[in-house]
């Protein structure tokens, strides 16, 4: 291996020297140089004493609130371009893991995702878009790891209670059918399955789920728990040998780069199974760059002090451990209306399918510093740690001679994550010398990739610099490091900064919008641009109506789901533009349930997502009992007008709501969220 690297290095060096005359005008870049002498305090990278933890990969979450909702409606070629930036190897983020929500019909942050089993005898493995997204990810990276996790559950599993553990066998069966359906209908192999996102776990349920999976021949599907905090799941595993055996991965959310002692003692895989969750500005990119390194470094250090041998050099740290580690970012792509909670908290932004506009944000390229030059199954070196004047470094190897080093110097101010609190630290200008030892001592050349976050005048995103040759330096090199920088130095030559022509310019939602839902065979169950906030709205073909109402959008739930968030008591789907003020909403509506049924249209609604229950706006209701109402809120407490009207169930009506604001800032509301609503409502 070393001979092949040396030969390839010499060939590249000849080419580089030939082209050197044309490089004089390039932009200034950081100083990289080979050191002939090894000063005190050098950071040694050595595999002589074995390797550290296995690397399980870097991933992202689609779900936890319909975060990929608008992506499916993008026209080609823009939709495929977005997917390439996320999943295509050596192109963009090049993710190793895709974690998706197992839709449960409930509000889970920015919307609802439909269940594959709305009712006990109902099975449909083509609802929603997560199946499609997993297939697109697999198409680009056949080795991508797939995970499924429930946030909410359909109401029938609770038997009248808002609790998924009423019948353990039934809930385990429900989750198992999702895994089997993924394989049978979409040829997707699910690798990991979770319990209940950020909610209580039931020890007996986890055991029942393992037995159910094994009985169905799904022994290869691993269980991750509890997708909340390190405790109490870690302590429970140490006290229960059967539970310890059936859980394969302990997943914690937003651990702040730290791990508790009990989690280490389990000797299980330890994952930050949801992290980041920060606006995808350069500060968000700094957050991601810091935690991708320090989730491993600090996590090892906090737990190792009491239970492992710790050997320190001047600044580096030798970590004696072999537990795998991974980080998964929420969320994959900000493809939901920006005014919903946690707007733009994705690796990139794609929230305008009507225009085709999208933005490749800086977290994509920060991810690439790790994902393009490592793979699951690589190993961290034991010699990783913090830099003397702030920042950190990690190094990984495939065990076949390849080495990747990732160095970050993210400052406190420009790397805060949305959670948890970040204690103060300082990063300052420094020179860092690294010494390659063990099997890496004869590496002749390292490819160099560089990111500088911050001021536009000095900003670089995933820029390839000149190679670093080590032929005459005894494996020693030095870097000049400033604040808010990322370096990747690697023996791999396959990295690339993918690009496409600029997408169309950003455009607001169309001022005139109409949909008659006239689609014979819809590819997705949801109509374009509608974002369900409570309830599930699906295309429906009414075969008994040969006229203009043959194709409709129908709210299909008849009972409240087992909720994860504060679902509203009335179902609602949103669409439109946050900035509209004067508008007219017209919609043909149909009430299915006599006496208790009802329907509304609304505009100027000021809240969505997990805040939907408290939404205010202008709501025009009609009810099957022959009454109408105009309210200022979704809950119906603020009543502007009410009375009787000749309305019954099982009949089509046309509703029109006209809203006018005479002067900006006046009227019924100060804020506008989405201006067009068409929602069918039924009492739970």
XYZ file of C-alpha atoms in Angstrom:
684
model
C 0.000 0.000 0.000
C 2.785 2.423 0.951
C 4.585 1.783 -2.369
C 1.428 2.516 -4.373
C 0.862 5.724 -2.427
C 4.465 6.779 -3.005
C 4.286 6.148 -6.753
C 0.978 8.013 -7.132
C 2.331 10.860 -5.029
C 5.382 11.294 -7.225
C 3.241 11.389 -10.355
C 0.972 14.055 -8.868
C 3.968 16.035 -7.654
C 5.435 16.205 -11.158
C 2.108 17.483 -12.511
C 1.836 20.038 -9.721
C 5.339 21.378 -10.312
C 4.608 21.712 -14.032
C 1.491 23.750 -13.275
C 3.078 25.848 -10.524
C 3.768 28.811 -12.796
C 0.053 29.353 -13.296
C -0.823 29.407 -9.619
C 0.820 32.658 -8.563
C -2.397 34.651 -8.714
C -4.546 32.398 -6.570
C -6.179 33.649 -3.370
C -4.199 33.614 -0.178
C -4.652 30.422 1.817
C -3.388 29.237 5.191
C 0.199 28.247 5.639
C 0.926 24.525 5.300
C 4.465 23.313 5.533
C 6.492 20.239 6.257
C 8.596 20.445 9.412
C 12.064 18.964 9.355
C 12.352 19.140 13.140
C 9.776 18.001 15.669
C 9.230 20.740 18.266
C 7.983 19.993 21.744
C 4.247 19.656 22.046
C 3.617 18.133 18.625
C 0.405 16.180 18.112
C 1.309 12.576 17.422
C -0.972 10.438 15.234
C -0.055 6.819 15.815
C -1.687 3.400 15.438
C 1.158 1.425 17.024
C -0.895 0.735 20.153
C -4.052 -0.228 18.275
C -7.096 1.774 17.243
C -9.936 3.572 19.010
C -13.673 3.366 18.444
C -15.264 2.195 15.248
C -16.834 4.992 13.209
C -20.492 4.325 12.361
C -21.037 7.339 10.131
C -22.600 10.783 9.885
C -26.272 11.158 9.044
C -29.372 13.323 9.121
C -33.064 13.044 9.979
C -36.032 13.412 7.672
C -39.011 13.706 9.955
C -39.801 14.913 13.367
C -42.401 17.072 11.744
C -42.666 16.731 7.986
C -39.355 18.505 7.382
C -39.011 17.146 3.814
C -42.625 17.941 2.909
C -41.986 20.460 0.102
C -39.056 18.577 -1.443
C -41.236 16.001 -3.212
C -43.011 18.745 -5.166
C -39.848 20.211 -6.720
C -39.714 19.961 -10.519
C -36.830 18.205 -12.203
C -33.932 18.648 -12.555
C -33.865 20.629 -9.306
C -35.228 17.869 -7.113
C -32.534 15.436 -8.246
C -29.873 18.097 -7.769
C -30.949 18.629 -4.165
C -30.833 14.880 -3.549
C -27.336 14.699 -5.061
C -26.074 17.404 -2.691
C -27.403 15.353 0.222
C -26.558 11.760 -0.683
C -24.282 11.400 -3.711
C -20.826 10.174 -2.634
C -17.939 12.614 -3.100
C -20.276 15.372 -4.242
C -21.843 17.204 -1.291
C -22.821 16.142 2.218
C -22.386 12.488 1.089
C -24.322 11.236 4.125
C -23.706 7.765 5.513
C -27.000 7.477 7.439
C -30.617 8.452 6.731
C -33.021 8.403 9.662
C -36.736 8.794 8.861
C -39.913 9.230 10.841
C -42.331 6.325 10.917
C -45.407 8.434 10.253
C -47.983 8.213 13.031
C -50.637 10.770 11.949
C -49.701 13.252 14.702
C -48.032 16.669 14.833
C -44.326 16.115 15.460
C -42.769 19.615 15.109
C -43.544 21.148 11.708
C -46.438 18.992 10.579
C -47.918 15.510 10.495
C -46.720 12.495 8.540
C -49.250 9.800 7.580
C -49.170 6.336 9.117
C -49.066 3.223 6.975
C -51.929 1.953 9.192
C -54.498 4.658 9.959
C -56.794 1.922 11.316
C -56.386 -1.625 12.575
C -57.188 -3.344 9.264
C -55.719 -0.627 7.049
C -52.302 -1.063 5.406
C -50.860 1.223 2.742
C -47.123 1.400 2.133
C -47.280 4.217 -0.403
C -48.456 7.050 1.840
C -46.164 9.948 2.485
C -42.755 10.505 0.973
C -40.271 8.784 3.324
C -40.329 5.568 1.228
C -39.480 7.624 -1.850
C -36.737 9.511 -0.011
C -35.100 6.312 1.238
C -35.127 4.867 -2.279
C -33.576 8.034 -3.709
C -30.863 7.919 -1.041
C -30.164 4.245 -1.808
C -30.081 4.989 -5.525
C -27.211 7.408 -4.921
C -25.452 5.499 -2.147
C -26.323 1.777 -2.028
C -24.423 1.487 1.259
C -26.367 4.151 3.127
C -27.647 3.035 6.550
C -31.433 3.347 7.039
C -33.144 3.994 10.368
C -36.797 4.286 11.362
C -38.240 5.918 14.484
C -41.835 6.646 15.591
C -42.694 10.097 16.943
C -46.478 9.668 17.154
C -48.668 6.579 16.705
C -52.136 6.099 15.170
C -54.883 6.317 17.772
C -56.155 2.736 17.471
C -52.966 1.423 19.112
C -53.838 3.281 22.328
C -57.241 1.631 22.869
C -58.607 4.971 24.088
C -55.414 6.050 25.874
C -52.735 8.457 24.670
C -50.096 5.773 25.232
C -48.448 3.335 22.808
C -47.677 0.664 25.416
C -51.247 -0.389 26.225
C -50.794 -3.544 24.145
C -47.106 -4.279 23.707
C -47.613 -7.009 21.125
C -49.857 -4.795 19.009
C -47.436 -1.862 18.937
C -44.507 -4.164 18.182
C -46.542 -5.688 15.358
C -47.287 -2.220 13.974
C -43.584 -1.278 13.893
C -42.646 -4.665 12.444
C -45.125 -4.235 9.559
C -43.424 -0.956 8.635
C -40.077 -2.742 8.355
C -41.554 -5.640 6.381
C -43.474 -3.237 4.128
C -40.292 -1.302 3.383
C -38.709 -4.487 2.061
C -41.732 -6.026 0.338
C -42.979 -2.922 -1.479
C -39.808 -0.850 -1.876
C -36.908 -3.321 -1.548
C -35.533 -1.305 1.359
C -33.581 -2.998 4.146
C -34.033 -1.139 7.430
C -30.873 -1.379 9.530
C -31.962 0.231 12.831
C -35.313 0.757 14.532
C -36.101 3.082 17.434
C -38.664 3.054 20.267
C -40.444 6.415 20.765
C -38.724 9.697 20.036
C -37.859 11.718 23.182
C -40.622 10.074 25.189
C -40.884 7.282 27.749
C -39.555 3.850 26.951
C -41.042 0.604 28.249
C -38.518 -2.105 29.098
C -40.945 -4.935 28.367
C -41.932 -3.377 25.044
C -38.294 -3.300 23.905
C -37.984 -6.993 24.706
C -41.273 -7.807 22.950
C -40.146 -5.838 19.888
C -36.900 -7.822 19.716
C -38.798 -11.119 19.922
C -41.280 -9.938 17.282
C -38.487 -8.970 14.902
C -36.678 -12.267 15.416
C -39.897 -14.237 14.898
C -40.367 -12.494 11.544
C -36.798 -13.296 10.483
C -35.614 -9.721 11.034
C -32.693 -10.623 13.299
C -30.441 -8.246 11.342
C -32.529 -5.196 12.320
C -30.845 -3.585 15.312
C -32.623 -1.698 18.104
C -31.596 1.799 19.196
C -32.891 3.327 22.449
C -34.085 5.538 23.765
C -33.568 8.586 21.498
C -33.793 10.898 24.485
C -31.078 11.242 27.163
C -28.249 8.907 28.165
C -30.233 8.147 31.297
C -32.301 6.360 32.494
C -31.853 3.904 29.617
C -28.164 3.264 30.423
C -28.792 2.467 34.093
C -31.759 0.277 33.152
C -29.554 -1.739 30.814
C -26.918 -2.278 33.504
C -29.603 -3.550 35.877
C -31.326 -5.831 33.355
C -29.161 -8.301 31.446
C -31.905 -9.154 28.934
C -32.476 -5.477 28.120
C -28.713 -5.024 27.767
C -28.640 -7.854 25.262
C -31.503 -6.701 23.029
C -30.428 -3.039 22.671
C -27.654 -2.571 20.130
C -27.183 1.219 20.270
C -27.740 3.832 22.968
C -28.935 6.964 21.219
C -28.934 10.332 22.999
C -30.258 13.658 21.720
C -28.249 16.879 21.977
C -25.706 15.456 24.449
C -23.545 18.585 24.361
C -20.577 16.429 23.256
C -20.623 14.515 26.566
C -21.422 10.951 27.606
C -22.330 9.642 31.067
C -20.439 6.877 32.834
C -23.269 4.323 32.740
C -23.511 4.600 28.956
C -19.811 3.758 28.667
C -20.165 0.834 31.033
C -22.740 -0.838 28.788
C -20.035 -1.238 26.113
C -22.708 -0.617 23.470
C -22.530 1.658 20.453
C -22.987 5.263 21.585
C -24.607 7.624 19.105
C -25.658 11.231 19.154
C -28.819 10.117 17.383
C -30.184 13.659 17.002
C -28.073 16.802 17.099
C -27.404 20.174 15.393
C -30.991 21.538 15.062
C -29.576 25.012 14.332
C -30.279 27.572 11.606
C -28.084 26.719 8.618
C -26.120 29.969 8.628
C -22.354 29.987 9.151
C -23.005 29.841 12.892
C -24.998 26.661 12.331
C -22.164 25.341 10.194
C -19.736 26.180 13.008
C -21.950 24.299 15.457
C -21.902 21.243 13.195
C -18.167 21.401 12.550
C -17.438 21.556 16.270
C -19.749 18.730 17.365
C -18.756 16.333 14.579
C -15.272 16.296 16.117
C -16.017 16.888 19.767
C -18.955 14.507 20.137
C -16.271 11.859 19.882
C -13.442 13.586 21.733
C -15.348 14.949 24.741
C -17.653 11.993 24.931
C -14.723 9.677 25.370
C -12.948 11.956 27.836
C -15.809 12.480 30.285
C -16.452 8.795 30.699
C -12.897 7.517 30.411
C -11.547 9.311 33.443
C -12.904 6.746 35.870
C -12.894 3.496 33.928
C -10.118 3.532 31.351
C -6.395 4.171 31.316
C -5.618 7.695 30.118
C -2.191 8.550 28.709
C -1.450 12.147 27.722
C 1.249 13.707 25.622
C 1.841 17.452 25.696
C -1.528 18.255 24.178
C -2.871 15.115 22.515
C -4.835 12.410 24.294
C -4.597 8.656 23.894
C -8.019 7.082 24.345
C -8.235 3.368 25.077
C -11.731 2.399 23.940
C -13.441 0.511 21.139
C -17.105 1.552 21.261
C -18.522 2.796 17.918
C -19.757 6.357 17.595
C -21.995 8.352 15.215
C -23.683 11.771 14.904
C -27.048 12.368 13.186
C -28.238 15.906 12.430
C -31.809 17.190 12.594
C -32.808 17.924 9.996
C -31.831 16.688 6.570
C -33.192 19.533 4.464
C -35.232 22.577 5.444
C -38.059 21.806 3.038
C -41.015 23.193 4.982
C -42.481 26.691 5.232
C -39.864 28.848 6.929
C -42.331 30.451 9.363
C -43.025 27.086 10.972
C -40.982 26.248 14.100
C -37.233 25.794 13.593
C -37.262 27.360 10.128
C -34.107 26.672 8.071
C -32.724 24.136 10.551
C -31.616 21.785 7.768
C -28.277 21.029 6.162
C -29.583 22.951 3.139
C -32.721 24.914 2.235
C -35.334 23.862 -0.333
C -38.632 25.536 0.509
C -39.825 26.843 -2.866
C -41.025 24.022 -5.125
C -43.158 26.541 -7.060
C -40.002 28.382 -8.185
C -37.395 25.587 -8.118
C -35.118 27.765 -5.965
C -32.887 26.112 -3.360
C -29.734 27.050 -1.442
C -26.733 24.810 -0.769
C -25.921 26.060 2.721
C -22.547 25.879 4.480
C -23.453 22.844 6.706
C -23.392 20.738 3.525
C -19.704 21.488 3.053
C -18.847 21.204 6.739
C -20.350 17.702 6.651
C -18.276 16.879 3.574
C -15.052 17.423 5.520
C -15.831 14.182 7.367
C -18.248 12.222 5.200
C -16.317 12.337 1.937
C -13.105 11.039 3.500
C -14.393 8.383 5.903
C -16.847 5.516 5.805
C -18.704 3.459 8.427
C -16.344 0.726 9.507
C -13.308 3.010 9.695
C -11.701 3.505 13.104
C -10.689 6.552 15.065
C -7.102 6.647 16.239
C -6.587 6.649 19.989
C -4.483 9.775 19.572
C -7.114 12.484 19.228
C -7.907 15.509 21.352
C -8.026 19.281 21.798
C -5.566 21.797 20.415
C -3.475 23.880 22.791
C -5.110 27.215 21.876
C -8.600 25.934 21.177
C -10.183 23.639 18.644
C -9.817 19.915 18.189
C -8.532 17.206 15.898
C -9.544 13.645 15.111
C -7.967 11.071 12.830
C -9.502 7.958 11.284
C -8.203 5.046 9.242
C -9.644 2.202 7.195
C -6.894 -0.101 8.452
C -5.588 -0.463 4.888
C -3.163 2.423 4.899
C -5.558 5.327 4.393
C -5.660 8.147 6.906
C -8.020 11.121 7.293
C -7.369 13.965 9.754
C -10.072 16.545 10.539
C -9.098 19.725 12.410
C -11.552 22.397 13.586
C -11.012 25.733 15.307
C -14.601 26.894 15.747
C -14.931 29.869 18.079
C -17.507 30.052 20.865
C -19.378 32.957 19.273
C -19.687 31.324 15.868
C -20.422 27.717 16.836
C -23.312 27.848 19.298
C -25.922 25.169 18.706
C -29.581 25.765 19.493
C -29.142 23.389 22.425
C -27.657 22.688 24.952
C -25.915 25.626 26.659
C -22.328 25.996 25.472
C -19.802 26.858 28.221
C -17.328 29.569 27.278
C -14.022 28.639 25.662
C -11.375 30.533 23.734
C -9.776 29.860 20.357
C -6.805 31.881 19.098
C -4.221 31.947 16.329
C -1.758 29.053 16.594
C 0.716 26.863 14.769
C 0.101 23.135 15.157
C 2.651 20.468 14.310
C 1.536 16.890 13.639
C 3.724 13.807 13.555
C 2.619 10.648 11.734
C 3.902 7.475 13.333
C 3.268 3.746 13.169
C 1.933 2.573 9.824
C 1.388 6.206 8.780
C 5.020 7.277 9.063
C 5.743 6.603 5.379
C 2.690 8.349 3.907
C 4.152 10.482 1.107
C 1.297 12.917 0.450
C -1.913 14.291 1.960
C -4.743 15.937 0.061
C -5.896 19.145 1.772
C -9.449 20.535 1.956
C -10.195 23.814 3.678
C -13.172 25.811 4.995
C -13.119 29.284 6.526
C -16.394 30.581 7.979
C -17.207 34.198 8.735
C -16.637 37.384 6.749
C -17.427 37.115 3.013
C -14.039 38.578 2.134
C -12.175 35.703 3.794
C -14.790 32.952 3.465
C -14.008 29.643 1.757
C -16.278 26.600 1.657
C -14.690 23.198 1.072
C -11.834 24.436 -1.069
C -9.137 22.016 -2.192
C -5.651 23.395 -1.523
C -2.325 22.209 -2.858
C -1.332 18.754 -1.667
C 0.969 18.439 1.309
C 4.056 16.346 0.466
C 5.771 14.496 3.312
C 8.518 12.731 1.347
C 11.376 14.500 3.145
C 9.812 15.420 6.463
C 9.733 12.140 8.403
C 5.961 12.327 8.560
C 5.886 15.755 10.191
C 3.960 18.838 9.068
C 2.711 22.108 10.537
C -0.426 24.179 9.994
C -1.183 27.797 10.717
C -4.652 27.860 12.289
C -6.991 30.821 12.682
C -10.465 30.947 14.243
C -13.423 29.258 12.537
C -11.480 27.018 10.188
C -11.774 23.394 9.118
C -9.013 21.312 7.583
C -9.247 17.800 6.224
C -5.947 16.134 5.373
C -6.323 12.738 3.775
C -4.685 10.082 1.654
C -7.941 9.737 -0.308
C -8.020 11.447 -3.709
C -11.726 10.904 -4.423
C -13.194 13.993 -2.748
C -15.048 16.552 -4.800
C -17.064 19.736 -4.479
C -20.075 18.986 -6.638
C -21.913 21.756 -8.401
C -24.789 22.450 -10.741
C -25.831 25.601 -12.589
C -27.535 28.052 -10.264
C -31.187 27.147 -9.638
C -33.958 29.625 -10.530
C -34.202 32.783 -8.466
C -36.351 32.858 -5.360
C -39.992 33.710 -6.009
C -42.874 34.182 -3.567
C -45.778 31.764 -3.515
C -48.032 32.477 -6.545
C -50.514 35.266 -5.852
C -53.213 33.310 -7.680
C -53.276 29.613 -6.840
C -55.814 26.912 -7.659
C -55.960 23.135 -7.310
C -58.876 20.915 -8.334
C -57.036 17.701 -7.250
C -57.822 16.135 -10.622
C -55.115 13.460 -10.559
C -55.936 9.887 -11.568
C -52.844 8.219 -10.128
C -51.025 10.605 -7.763
C -47.419 9.684 -7.065
C -47.707 11.008 -3.503
C -50.744 10.830 -1.238
C -50.573 14.554 -0.390
C -51.506 17.382 -2.732
C -48.625 19.715 -3.690
C -47.678 22.476 -1.253
C -50.256 21.528 1.390
C -48.605 20.989 4.764
C -50.779 19.089 7.243
C -50.603 20.428 10.805
C -53.256 18.303 12.516
C -54.930 15.382 10.793
C -53.990 13.806 7.461
C -55.252 15.091 4.105
C -54.998 12.732 1.143
C -56.072 12.585 -2.482
C -59.473 10.887 -2.721
C -61.406 9.765 -5.788
C -65.151 9.774 -5.179
C -66.345 7.126 -7.638
C -69.996 7.903 -6.825
C -69.655 11.468 -8.146
C -69.135 11.638 -11.924
C -69.123 15.453 -11.864
C -66.754 18.201 -10.784
C -66.243 16.737 -7.306
C -64.950 13.354 -8.388
C -61.386 14.306 -7.361
C -60.964 15.799 -3.895
C -58.640 16.256 -0.956
C -60.022 14.401 2.066
C -59.175 14.435 5.769
C -59.009 10.714 6.573
C -58.593 10.432 10.356
C -61.579 9.746 12.578
C -59.775 9.539 15.910
C -57.039 11.448 17.666
C -53.562 9.906 17.281
C -51.274 9.047 20.165
C -49.750 12.483 20.194
C -46.137 13.581 20.428
C -46.891 17.313 20.541
C -49.891 19.544 21.202
C -52.075 18.621 18.218
C -55.003 20.962 17.690
C -58.506 19.670 18.352
C -59.492 20.573 14.790
C -57.653 19.263 11.758
C -55.905 21.790 9.527
C -53.608 21.843 6.517
C -51.758 25.004 5.468
C -50.596 26.427 2.172
C -49.543 29.820 0.846
C -47.453 32.882 1.606
C -46.637 34.396 4.974
C -46.595 37.942 3.580
C -50.066 38.210 2.060
C -52.501 40.618 3.761
C -55.524 41.161 1.475
C -56.842 37.892 0.093
C -59.823 35.875 -1.033
C -60.127 32.171 -0.223
C -62.655 30.070 -2.129
C -63.132 26.363 -1.560
C -65.758 23.704 -2.277
C -66.372 21.747 0.933
C -68.221 18.592 1.964
C -69.189 17.514 5.488
C -69.246 13.735 5.877
C -70.446 13.342 9.470
C -74.051 14.372 10.325
C -74.668 16.632 13.342
C -71.083 16.685 14.670
C -69.199 17.308 11.434
C -67.922 20.668 10.289
C -65.497 22.435 7.953
C -63.668 25.753 7.824
C -61.516 27.916 5.605
C -59.160 30.501 7.077
C -56.557 33.153 6.380
C -53.933 35.211 8.227
C -53.132 32.357 10.580
C -50.179 33.210 12.808
C -48.906 29.865 14.081
C -48.173 26.358 12.900
C -46.276 23.223 13.846
C -46.140 22.396 17.549
C -47.768 25.799 18.220
C -50.812 25.105 16.037
C -53.216 24.664 18.947
C -52.875 28.371 19.811
C -53.179 29.612 16.208
C -55.093 32.834 15.573
C -56.414 34.260 12.334
C -59.761 34.581 10.565
C -61.690 31.278 10.535
C -65.011 30.795 8.722
C -66.837 27.664 9.912
C -69.996 25.844 8.895
C -71.402 22.869 10.791
C -73.725 20.000 9.888
C -76.087 21.040 12.700
C -77.027 24.134 10.679
C -74.824 26.795 12.284
C -71.978 28.975 11.104
C -69.302 30.866 12.983
C -66.478 33.332 12.323
C -63.705 33.140 14.907
C -60.344 34.729 15.552
C -58.663 31.513 16.595
C -58.534 27.828 15.676
C -59.823 26.768 19.090
C -62.988 28.826 18.543
C -62.819 30.934 21.715
C -62.699 34.340 19.979
C -66.071 34.678 18.241
C -66.690 37.516 15.769
C -70.013 36.307 14.388
C -72.346 33.309 14.594
C -75.765 32.248 13.474
C -77.838 29.656 11.607
C -77.507 28.671 7.971
C -79.144 26.111 5.690
C -76.331 23.525 5.829
C -76.477 19.733 6.138
C -74.017 16.887 5.806
C -73.489 14.930 2.581
C -73.810 18.041 0.395
C -71.235 20.160 -1.437
C -71.033 23.874 -0.642
C -68.819 26.686 -1.896
C -67.304 28.854 0.842
C -65.659 32.204 0.173
C -63.706 34.237 2.714
C -62.578 37.776 1.810
C -60.059 39.500 4.089
C -59.125 43.152 3.652
C -56.672 45.198 5.694
C -57.101 48.953 5.307
C -53.672 49.938 6.641
C -50.544 47.925 7.289
C -50.289 46.779 10.907
C -54.044 47.067 11.505
C -56.850 44.604 11.183
C -57.602 41.453 13.061
C -53.969 40.283 13.333
C -50.510 41.804 13.208
C -48.840 38.796 11.572
C -49.675 36.678 8.561
C -48.514 33.070 8.359
C -50.156 31.287 5.444
C -52.946 32.956 3.594
C -54.866 30.101 2.010
C -56.513 27.298 3.936
C -58.770 24.510 2.769
C -59.359 22.079 5.643
C -61.929 19.383 6.275
C -62.709 19.011 9.948
C -64.371 16.261 11.938
C -64.706 15.818 15.668
C -62.348 13.258 17.170
